[in-house]
Amino acid sequence: MVEVTVTPQSSLADRPVQIRVQGLSPSQLVTLRAWLKDEQGECFQSRAFFHADGAGEVDPGLHAALGGSYSGVWPMGLLWFLQPDTLFRRLVKRDVAGSPFRVRLEVFHGLCLGSDPRQQPLASCEAERWYVGPGVQRVPVREGRVRGALFLPP
């Protein structure tokens, strides 16, 4: 049974995570896809193609992506190379304290270039990427012409 995991499942956006796929056939060609919807409903996605190792596993931190949104060994490549479906959009998190970005990770058999809703992933999981840690207090700053936010640790 194919399984994709993200460890830790919930983390701060600037912290590394480990993405692993297990249960594949040795040397099986797969596509790993990451996608999320931002606060305006805009979809951002990335994909990378891999050959599973002899144990039927894929780890982007150990195995080189053969192509897609990037190539080579990039442990966080699927998260760093997210691109908008609509040109000229930027991935921006406005509500940094209230909710995380929920990134969906999926693994497909073979090369998957599109996002055909009829194509079912072999496995999927979800990761939460928070921008503010637990207990951090956000204080709005308005002094003269200065506008901003001060984030105070617990």
Short mmCIF file of N, CA and C in Angstrom, two decimals:
data_model
loop_
_atom_site.label_atom_id
_atom_site.label_comp_id
_atom_site.label_asym_id
_atom_site.label_seq_id
_atom_site.Cartn_x
_atom_site.Cartn_y
_atom_site.Cartn_z
N MET A 1 0.84 -1.18 0.00
CA MET A 1 0.00 0.00 0.00
C MET A 1 0.88 1.24 0.00
N VAL A 2 0.61 2.15 -0.91
CA VAL A 2 1.41 3.38 -1.04
C VAL A 2 0.97 4.37 0.03
N GLU A 3 1.97 5.03 0.64
CA GLU A 3 1.70 6.02 1.67
C GLU A 3 2.65 7.20 1.49
N VAL A 4 2.12 8.42 1.58
CA VAL A 4 2.95 9.62 1.56
C VAL A 4 2.78 10.30 2.92
N THR A 5 3.90 10.71 3.51
CA THR A 5 3.86 11.33 4.83
C THR A 5 4.69 12.61 4.84
N VAL A 6 4.29 13.52 5.71
CA VAL A 6 5.04 14.76 5.97
C VAL A 6 5.30 14.78 7.47
N THR A 7 6.58 14.95 7.84
CA THR A 7 6.96 14.95 9.25
C THR A 7 7.75 16.22 9.56
N PRO A 8 7.29 17.04 10.49
CA PRO A 8 6.03 16.98 11.22
C PRO A 8 4.88 17.43 10.34
N GLN A 9 3.69 16.97 10.67
CA GLN A 9 2.50 17.29 9.87
C GLN A 9 2.11 18.75 10.04
N SER A 10 2.37 19.33 11.19
CA SER A 10 2.07 20.74 11.46
C SER A 10 3.36 21.42 11.89
N SER A 11 3.72 22.50 11.19
CA SER A 11 5.00 23.17 11.50
C SER A 11 4.94 24.63 11.08
N LEU A 12 5.92 25.39 11.56
CA LEU A 12 6.06 26.77 11.12
C LEU A 12 6.56 26.79 9.68
N ALA A 13 6.19 27.82 8.94
CA ALA A 13 6.49 27.90 7.51
C ALA A 13 7.99 27.96 7.22
N ASP A 14 8.80 28.41 8.16
CA ASP A 14 10.23 28.49 7.91
C ASP A 14 10.99 27.27 8.43
N ARG A 15 10.29 26.26 8.89
CA ARG A 15 10.92 25.04 9.40
C ARG A 15 10.90 23.95 8.33
N PRO A 16 11.98 23.18 8.24
CA PRO A 16 12.00 22.08 7.26
C PRO A 16 11.09 20.94 7.70
N VAL A 17 10.57 20.24 6.70
CA VAL A 17 9.79 19.03 6.94
C VAL A 17 10.38 17.92 6.08
N GLN A 18 10.10 16.68 6.44
CA GLN A 18 10.54 15.55 5.63
C GLN A 18 9.33 14.96 4.93
N ILE A 19 9.44 14.84 3.61
CA ILE A 19 8.39 14.24 2.80
C ILE A 19 8.89 12.88 2.35
N ARG A 20 8.08 11.84 2.56
CA ARG A 20 8.47 10.48 2.17
C ARG A 20 7.30 9.75 1.55
N VAL A 21 7.61 8.97 0.55
CA VAL A 21 6.64 8.07 -0.06
C VAL A 21 7.16 6.66 0.13
N GLN A 22 6.31 5.75 0.60
CA GLN A 22 6.68 4.36 0.83
C GLN A 22 5.64 3.46 0.17
N GLY A 23 6.04 2.23 -0.11
CA GLY A 23 5.12 1.24 -0.65
C GLY A 23 5.06 1.19 -2.16
N LEU A 24 6.01 1.82 -2.83
CA LEU A 24 6.07 1.79 -4.29
C LEU A 24 6.85 0.56 -4.75
N SER A 25 6.78 0.26 -6.02
CA SER A 25 7.63 -0.78 -6.60
C SER A 25 9.03 -0.21 -6.81
N PRO A 26 10.08 -1.03 -6.71
CA PRO A 26 11.42 -0.53 -6.98
C PRO A 26 11.50 0.08 -8.38
N SER A 27 12.11 1.24 -8.48
CA SER A 27 12.31 1.99 -9.72
C SER A 27 11.01 2.51 -10.35
N GLN A 28 9.90 2.46 -9.64
CA GLN A 28 8.64 2.97 -10.17
C GLN A 28 8.74 4.48 -10.40
N LEU A 29 8.26 4.94 -11.54
CA LEU A 29 8.23 6.36 -11.87
C LEU A 29 6.95 6.96 -11.29
N VAL A 30 7.11 8.00 -10.48
CA VAL A 30 5.95 8.65 -9.86
C VAL A 30 6.07 10.17 -9.96
N THR A 31 4.94 10.82 -9.80
CA THR A 31 4.87 12.27 -9.72
C THR A 31 4.41 12.64 -8.32
N LEU A 32 5.17 13.51 -7.66
CA LEU A 32 4.75 14.08 -6.39
C LEU A 32 4.22 15.48 -6.69
N ARG A 33 3.02 15.78 -6.21
CA ARG A 33 2.42 17.09 -6.44
C ARG A 33 2.04 17.70 -5.11
N ALA A 34 2.36 18.98 -4.94
CA ALA A 34 1.93 19.75 -3.77
C ALA A 34 1.04 20.87 -4.28
N TRP A 35 -0.06 21.13 -3.57
CA TRP A 35 -0.91 22.24 -3.95
C TRP A 35 -1.64 22.78 -2.73
N LEU A 36 -2.02 24.05 -2.85
CA LEU A 36 -2.79 24.71 -1.81
C LEU A 36 -3.65 25.79 -2.45
N LYS A 37 -4.65 26.21 -1.71
CA LYS A 37 -5.45 27.37 -2.11
C LYS A 37 -5.19 28.47 -1.10
N ASP A 38 -4.89 29.69 -1.61
CA ASP A 38 -4.63 30.80 -0.71
C ASP A 38 -5.95 31.37 -0.19
N GLU A 39 -5.86 32.46 0.55
CA GLU A 39 -7.05 33.04 1.18
C GLU A 39 -8.06 33.60 0.18
N GLN A 40 -7.63 33.85 -1.05
CA GLN A 40 -8.55 34.33 -2.09
C GLN A 40 -9.06 33.17 -2.95
N GLY A 41 -8.66 31.95 -2.64
CA GLY A 41 -9.11 30.79 -3.40
C GLY A 41 -8.25 30.47 -4.61
N GLU A 42 -7.13 31.17 -4.77
CA GLU A 42 -6.22 30.93 -5.89
C GLU A 42 -5.40 29.67 -5.61
N CYS A 43 -5.26 28.82 -6.62
CA CYS A 43 -4.53 27.57 -6.48
C CYS A 43 -3.07 27.75 -6.85
N PHE A 44 -2.18 27.24 -6.02
CA PHE A 44 -0.74 27.22 -6.25
C PHE A 44 -0.31 25.76 -6.22
N GLN A 45 0.55 25.35 -7.14
CA GLN A 45 0.98 23.96 -7.14
C GLN A 45 2.39 23.80 -7.67
N SER A 46 2.98 22.68 -7.32
CA SER A 46 4.29 22.28 -7.83
C SER A 46 4.25 20.77 -8.01
N ARG A 47 5.15 20.27 -8.84
CA ARG A 47 5.24 18.82 -9.06
C ARG A 47 6.67 18.45 -9.36
N ALA A 48 7.02 17.23 -9.04
CA ALA A 48 8.35 16.72 -9.34
C ALA A 48 8.23 15.22 -9.64
N PHE A 49 9.07 14.77 -10.58
CA PHE A 49 9.05 13.37 -11.02
C PHE A 49 10.22 12.64 -10.39
N PHE A 50 9.97 11.43 -9.89
CA PHE A 50 10.99 10.64 -9.21
C PHE A 50 10.91 9.18 -9.65
N HIS A 51 12.07 8.51 -9.55
CA HIS A 51 12.12 7.06 -9.62
C HIS A 51 12.28 6.57 -8.18
N ALA A 52 11.46 5.62 -7.76
CA ALA A 52 11.59 5.06 -6.42
C ALA A 52 12.92 4.30 -6.32
N ASP A 53 13.46 4.25 -5.13
CA ASP A 53 14.71 3.51 -4.92
C ASP A 53 14.41 2.00 -4.87
N GLY A 54 15.42 1.21 -4.55
CA GLY A 54 15.28 -0.25 -4.51
C GLY A 54 14.31 -0.74 -3.47
N ALA A 55 14.06 0.07 -2.43
CA ALA A 55 13.11 -0.30 -1.37
C ALA A 55 11.70 0.21 -1.68
N GLY A 56 11.51 0.86 -2.83
CA GLY A 56 10.19 1.38 -3.18
C GLY A 56 9.84 2.67 -2.46
N GLU A 57 10.88 3.47 -2.16
CA GLU A 57 10.66 4.72 -1.43
C GLU A 57 11.15 5.91 -2.23
N VAL A 58 10.54 7.07 -1.96
CA VAL A 58 10.99 8.34 -2.52
C VAL A 58 11.12 9.32 -1.36
N ASP A 59 12.27 9.96 -1.27
CA ASP A 59 12.52 11.01 -0.28
C ASP A 59 13.18 12.16 -1.03
N PRO A 60 12.46 13.29 -1.24
CA PRO A 60 13.06 14.41 -1.98
C PRO A 60 14.33 14.96 -1.34
N GLY A 61 14.58 14.64 -0.08
CA GLY A 61 15.82 15.07 0.57
C GLY A 61 17.00 14.18 0.22
N LEU A 62 16.74 12.99 -0.34
CA LEU A 62 17.80 12.06 -0.71
C LEU A 62 17.83 11.76 -2.21
N HIS A 63 16.67 11.75 -2.83
CA HIS A 63 16.56 11.38 -4.24
C HIS A 63 16.36 12.62 -5.11
N ALA A 64 17.02 12.63 -6.26
CA ALA A 64 16.93 13.77 -7.17
C ALA A 64 15.64 13.72 -7.97
N ALA A 65 14.98 14.88 -8.06
CA ALA A 65 13.82 15.01 -8.95
C ALA A 65 14.34 15.00 -10.38
N LEU A 66 13.64 14.28 -11.25
CA LEU A 66 14.05 14.17 -12.65
C LEU A 66 13.55 15.34 -13.48
N GLY A 67 12.61 16.09 -12.95
CA GLY A 67 12.04 17.23 -13.67
C GLY A 67 10.75 17.64 -13.02
N GLY A 68 10.02 18.51 -13.69
CA GLY A 68 8.79 19.06 -13.14
C GLY A 68 9.02 20.52 -12.81
N SER A 69 8.64 20.94 -11.62
CA SER A 69 8.83 22.32 -11.18
C SER A 69 10.29 22.60 -10.84
N TYR A 70 11.07 21.57 -10.61
CA TYR A 70 12.50 21.69 -10.31
C TYR A 70 13.15 20.36 -10.61
N SER A 71 14.47 20.33 -10.59
CA SER A 71 15.20 19.07 -10.73
C SER A 71 16.35 19.08 -9.75
N GLY A 72 16.79 17.89 -9.39
CA GLY A 72 17.87 17.76 -8.41
C GLY A 72 17.33 17.45 -7.03
N VAL A 73 18.23 17.46 -6.05
CA VAL A 73 17.86 17.14 -4.67
C VAL A 73 17.51 18.43 -3.93
N TRP A 74 16.26 18.60 -3.64
CA TRP A 74 15.74 19.75 -2.89
C TRP A 74 14.77 19.21 -1.85
N PRO A 75 15.19 19.07 -0.59
CA PRO A 75 14.30 18.49 0.42
C PRO A 75 12.96 19.21 0.54
N MET A 76 12.96 20.54 0.34
CA MET A 76 11.73 21.33 0.47
C MET A 76 11.24 21.85 -0.87
N GLY A 77 11.73 21.28 -1.96
CA GLY A 77 11.41 21.77 -3.30
C GLY A 77 9.94 21.86 -3.61
N LEU A 78 9.17 20.87 -3.18
CA LEU A 78 7.73 20.90 -3.46
C LEU A 78 7.04 22.09 -2.80
N LEU A 79 7.55 22.56 -1.68
CA LEU A 79 6.97 23.72 -1.01
C LEU A 79 7.57 25.02 -1.51
N TRP A 80 8.85 25.02 -1.86
CA TRP A 80 9.52 26.24 -2.30
C TRP A 80 9.14 26.65 -3.72
N PHE A 81 8.77 25.69 -4.56
CA PHE A 81 8.52 25.98 -5.97
C PHE A 81 7.03 26.02 -6.32
N LEU A 82 6.17 26.30 -5.35
CA LEU A 82 4.74 26.44 -5.63
C LEU A 82 4.52 27.62 -6.57
N GLN A 83 3.77 27.39 -7.64
CA GLN A 83 3.49 28.42 -8.64
C GLN A 83 1.98 28.59 -8.79
N PRO A 84 1.53 29.82 -9.09
CA PRO A 84 0.08 30.04 -9.23
C PRO A 84 -0.45 29.46 -10.53
N ASP A 85 -1.72 29.03 -10.51
CA ASP A 85 -2.37 28.60 -11.75
C ASP A 85 -2.67 29.80 -12.64
N THR A 86 -2.90 30.96 -12.03
CA THR A 86 -3.15 32.20 -12.76
C THR A 86 -1.87 33.04 -12.75
N LEU A 87 -1.45 33.49 -13.92
CA LEU A 87 -0.22 34.28 -14.01
C LEU A 87 -0.28 35.55 -13.16
N PHE A 88 0.88 35.94 -12.68
CA PHE A 88 1.09 37.20 -11.95
C PHE A 88 0.44 37.23 -10.57
N ARG A 89 0.11 36.09 -10.02
CA ARG A 89 -0.38 36.02 -8.64
C ARG A 89 0.79 35.71 -7.73
N ARG A 90 0.71 36.20 -6.50
CA ARG A 90 1.75 35.92 -5.51
C ARG A 90 1.14 35.21 -4.32
N LEU A 91 1.91 34.30 -3.76
CA LEU A 91 1.46 33.58 -2.58
C LEU A 91 1.74 34.44 -1.36
N VAL A 92 0.68 35.00 -0.79
CA VAL A 92 0.79 35.90 0.36
C VAL A 92 -0.17 35.42 1.44
N LYS A 93 0.31 35.40 2.65
CA LYS A 93 -0.53 35.02 3.80
C LYS A 93 -0.89 36.28 4.56
N ARG A 94 -2.15 36.65 4.55
CA ARG A 94 -2.60 37.87 5.24
C ARG A 94 -2.93 37.58 6.71
N ASP A 95 -3.70 36.52 6.96
CA ASP A 95 -4.10 36.16 8.32
C ASP A 95 -3.04 35.24 8.91
N VAL A 96 -1.91 35.81 9.30
CA VAL A 96 -0.79 34.98 9.74
C VAL A 96 -1.03 34.29 11.08
N ALA A 97 -1.86 34.87 11.93
CA ALA A 97 -2.05 34.29 13.26
C ALA A 97 -3.27 33.37 13.34
N GLY A 98 -4.24 33.54 12.45
CA GLY A 98 -5.50 32.83 12.60
C GLY A 98 -5.58 31.45 12.00
N SER A 99 -4.82 31.20 10.92
CA SER A 99 -4.95 29.91 10.25
C SER A 99 -3.68 29.61 9.47
N PRO A 100 -3.41 28.33 9.23
CA PRO A 100 -2.22 27.96 8.45
C PRO A 100 -2.57 27.81 6.98
N PHE A 101 -1.54 27.71 6.15
CA PHE A 101 -1.75 27.21 4.79
C PHE A 101 -1.84 25.71 4.92
N ARG A 102 -2.82 25.11 4.28
CA ARG A 102 -2.97 23.66 4.27
C ARG A 102 -2.50 23.16 2.91
N VAL A 103 -1.34 22.51 2.92
CA VAL A 103 -0.72 22.02 1.69
C VAL A 103 -1.08 20.56 1.51
N ARG A 104 -1.64 20.24 0.36
CA ARG A 104 -2.03 18.87 0.03
C ARG A 104 -0.90 18.24 -0.79
N LEU A 105 -0.41 17.09 -0.37
CA LEU A 105 0.63 16.36 -1.08
C LEU A 105 0.02 15.09 -1.65
N GLU A 106 0.28 14.85 -2.94
CA GLU A 106 -0.28 13.68 -3.61
C GLU A 106 0.80 12.99 -4.42
N VAL A 107 0.69 11.68 -4.54
CA VAL A 107 1.62 10.90 -5.36
C VAL A 107 0.80 10.18 -6.43
N PHE A 108 1.26 10.31 -7.69
CA PHE A 108 0.59 9.70 -8.84
C PHE A 108 1.54 8.73 -9.53
N HIS A 109 0.97 7.71 -10.14
CA HIS A 109 1.76 6.75 -10.91
C HIS A 109 2.19 7.41 -12.22
N GLY A 110 3.46 7.27 -12.58
CA GLY A 110 3.96 7.79 -13.86
C GLY A 110 4.09 9.30 -13.86
N LEU A 111 4.16 9.86 -15.08
CA LEU A 111 4.26 11.31 -15.24
C LEU A 111 2.86 11.91 -15.25
N CYS A 112 2.62 12.82 -14.36
CA CYS A 112 1.33 13.50 -14.27
C CYS A 112 1.59 14.98 -14.50
N LEU A 113 1.24 15.46 -15.69
CA LEU A 113 1.54 16.85 -16.04
C LEU A 113 0.39 17.80 -15.75
N GLY A 114 -0.84 17.32 -15.81
CA GLY A 114 -2.00 18.18 -15.58
C GLY A 114 -2.60 17.93 -14.23
N SER A 115 -3.72 18.58 -14.00
CA SER A 115 -4.46 18.36 -12.75
C SER A 115 -5.85 17.85 -13.10
N ASP A 116 -5.89 16.75 -13.84
CA ASP A 116 -7.13 16.11 -14.25
C ASP A 116 -7.83 15.55 -13.02
N PRO A 117 -9.03 16.05 -12.69
CA PRO A 117 -9.71 15.57 -11.47
C PRO A 117 -10.10 14.09 -11.54
N ARG A 118 -10.10 13.50 -12.73
CA ARG A 118 -10.44 12.07 -12.85
C ARG A 118 -9.27 11.18 -12.46
N GLN A 119 -8.04 11.72 -12.51
CA GLN A 119 -6.87 10.92 -12.15
C GLN A 119 -6.75 10.86 -10.63
N GLN A 120 -6.87 9.68 -10.08
CA GLN A 120 -6.82 9.50 -8.64
C GLN A 120 -5.38 9.29 -8.17
N PRO A 121 -4.98 9.96 -7.09
CA PRO A 121 -3.64 9.74 -6.56
C PRO A 121 -3.52 8.36 -5.92
N LEU A 122 -2.29 7.85 -5.91
CA LEU A 122 -2.01 6.59 -5.22
C LEU A 122 -2.13 6.79 -3.71
N ALA A 123 -1.73 7.99 -3.25
CA ALA A 123 -1.80 8.33 -1.83
C ALA A 123 -1.76 9.85 -1.71
N SER A 124 -2.24 10.35 -0.58
CA SER A 124 -2.20 11.79 -0.33
C SER A 124 -2.17 12.05 1.17
N CYS A 125 -1.75 13.24 1.53
CA CYS A 125 -1.77 13.68 2.92
C CYS A 125 -1.81 15.20 2.93
N GLU A 126 -1.99 15.77 4.10
CA GLU A 126 -2.06 17.22 4.24
C GLU A 126 -1.09 17.69 5.30
N ALA A 127 -0.43 18.82 5.02
CA ALA A 127 0.49 19.43 5.98
C ALA A 127 0.01 20.84 6.29
N GLU A 128 0.18 21.24 7.53
CA GLU A 128 -0.15 22.61 7.94
C GLU A 128 1.14 23.41 8.05
N ARG A 129 1.14 24.59 7.44
CA ARG A 129 2.29 25.49 7.51
C ARG A 129 1.83 26.79 8.17
N TRP A 130 2.21 26.96 9.43
CA TRP A 130 1.83 28.13 10.24
C TRP A 130 2.85 29.25 10.07
N TYR A 131 2.42 30.48 10.21
CA TYR A 131 3.30 31.63 10.12
C TYR A 131 3.57 32.27 11.47
N VAL A 132 2.82 31.88 12.49
CA VAL A 132 3.02 32.38 13.84
C VAL A 132 2.93 31.19 14.78
N GLY A 133 3.89 31.09 15.69
CA GLY A 133 3.92 29.99 16.63
C GLY A 133 2.85 30.11 17.71
N PRO A 134 2.61 29.03 18.44
CA PRO A 134 1.60 29.06 19.49
C PRO A 134 1.98 30.05 20.59
N GLY A 135 1.01 30.83 21.04
CA GLY A 135 1.24 31.77 22.12
C GLY A 135 1.83 33.10 21.71
N VAL A 136 2.17 33.27 20.44
CA VAL A 136 2.73 34.53 19.98
C VAL A 136 1.61 35.55 19.87
N GLN A 137 1.87 36.74 20.40
CA GLN A 137 0.88 37.81 20.39
C GLN A 137 1.20 38.82 19.29
N ARG A 138 0.19 39.18 18.50
CA ARG A 138 0.35 40.17 17.43
C ARG A 138 -0.21 41.50 17.90
N VAL A 139 0.64 42.53 17.91
CA VAL A 139 0.24 43.86 18.36
C VAL A 139 0.35 44.81 17.18
N PRO A 140 -0.79 45.41 16.73
CA PRO A 140 -0.72 46.37 15.64
C PRO A 140 0.06 47.62 16.06
N VAL A 141 0.85 48.15 15.14
CA VAL A 141 1.64 49.35 15.39
C VAL A 141 1.14 50.45 14.48
N ARG A 142 0.74 51.59 15.07
CA ARG A 142 0.31 52.77 14.32
C ARG A 142 0.87 53.98 15.06
N GLU A 143 1.95 54.50 14.57
CA GLU A 143 2.61 55.64 15.20
C GLU A 143 3.01 56.61 14.10
N GLY A 144 2.30 57.74 14.03
CA GLY A 144 2.58 58.68 12.94
C GLY A 144 2.27 58.02 11.60
N ARG A 145 3.28 58.01 10.73
CA ARG A 145 3.11 57.37 9.43
C ARG A 145 3.57 55.92 9.41
N VAL A 146 4.02 55.42 10.54
CA VAL A 146 4.51 54.05 10.63
C VAL A 146 3.34 53.10 10.86
N ARG A 147 3.27 52.05 10.04
CA ARG A 147 2.25 51.01 10.17
C ARG A 147 2.95 49.67 10.16
N GLY A 148 2.50 48.76 11.01
CA GLY A 148 3.11 47.45 11.04
C GLY A 148 2.51 46.59 12.12
N ALA A 149 3.22 45.55 12.46
CA ALA A 149 2.79 44.63 13.51
C ALA A 149 4.01 44.18 14.29
N LEU A 150 3.84 44.10 15.59
CA LEU A 150 4.88 43.60 16.48
C LEU A 150 4.44 42.22 16.96
N PHE A 151 5.30 41.24 16.81
CA PHE A 151 4.99 39.87 17.25
C PHE A 151 5.80 39.59 18.51
N LEU A 152 5.09 39.37 19.61
CA LEU A 152 5.73 39.14 20.90
C LEU A 152 5.68 37.65 21.25
N PRO A 153 6.82 37.08 21.63
CA PRO A 153 6.83 35.66 22.01
C PRO A 153 6.07 35.46 23.31
N PRO A 154 5.63 34.24 23.57
CA PRO A 154 4.89 33.98 24.82
C PRO A 154 5.73 34.23 26.06
#
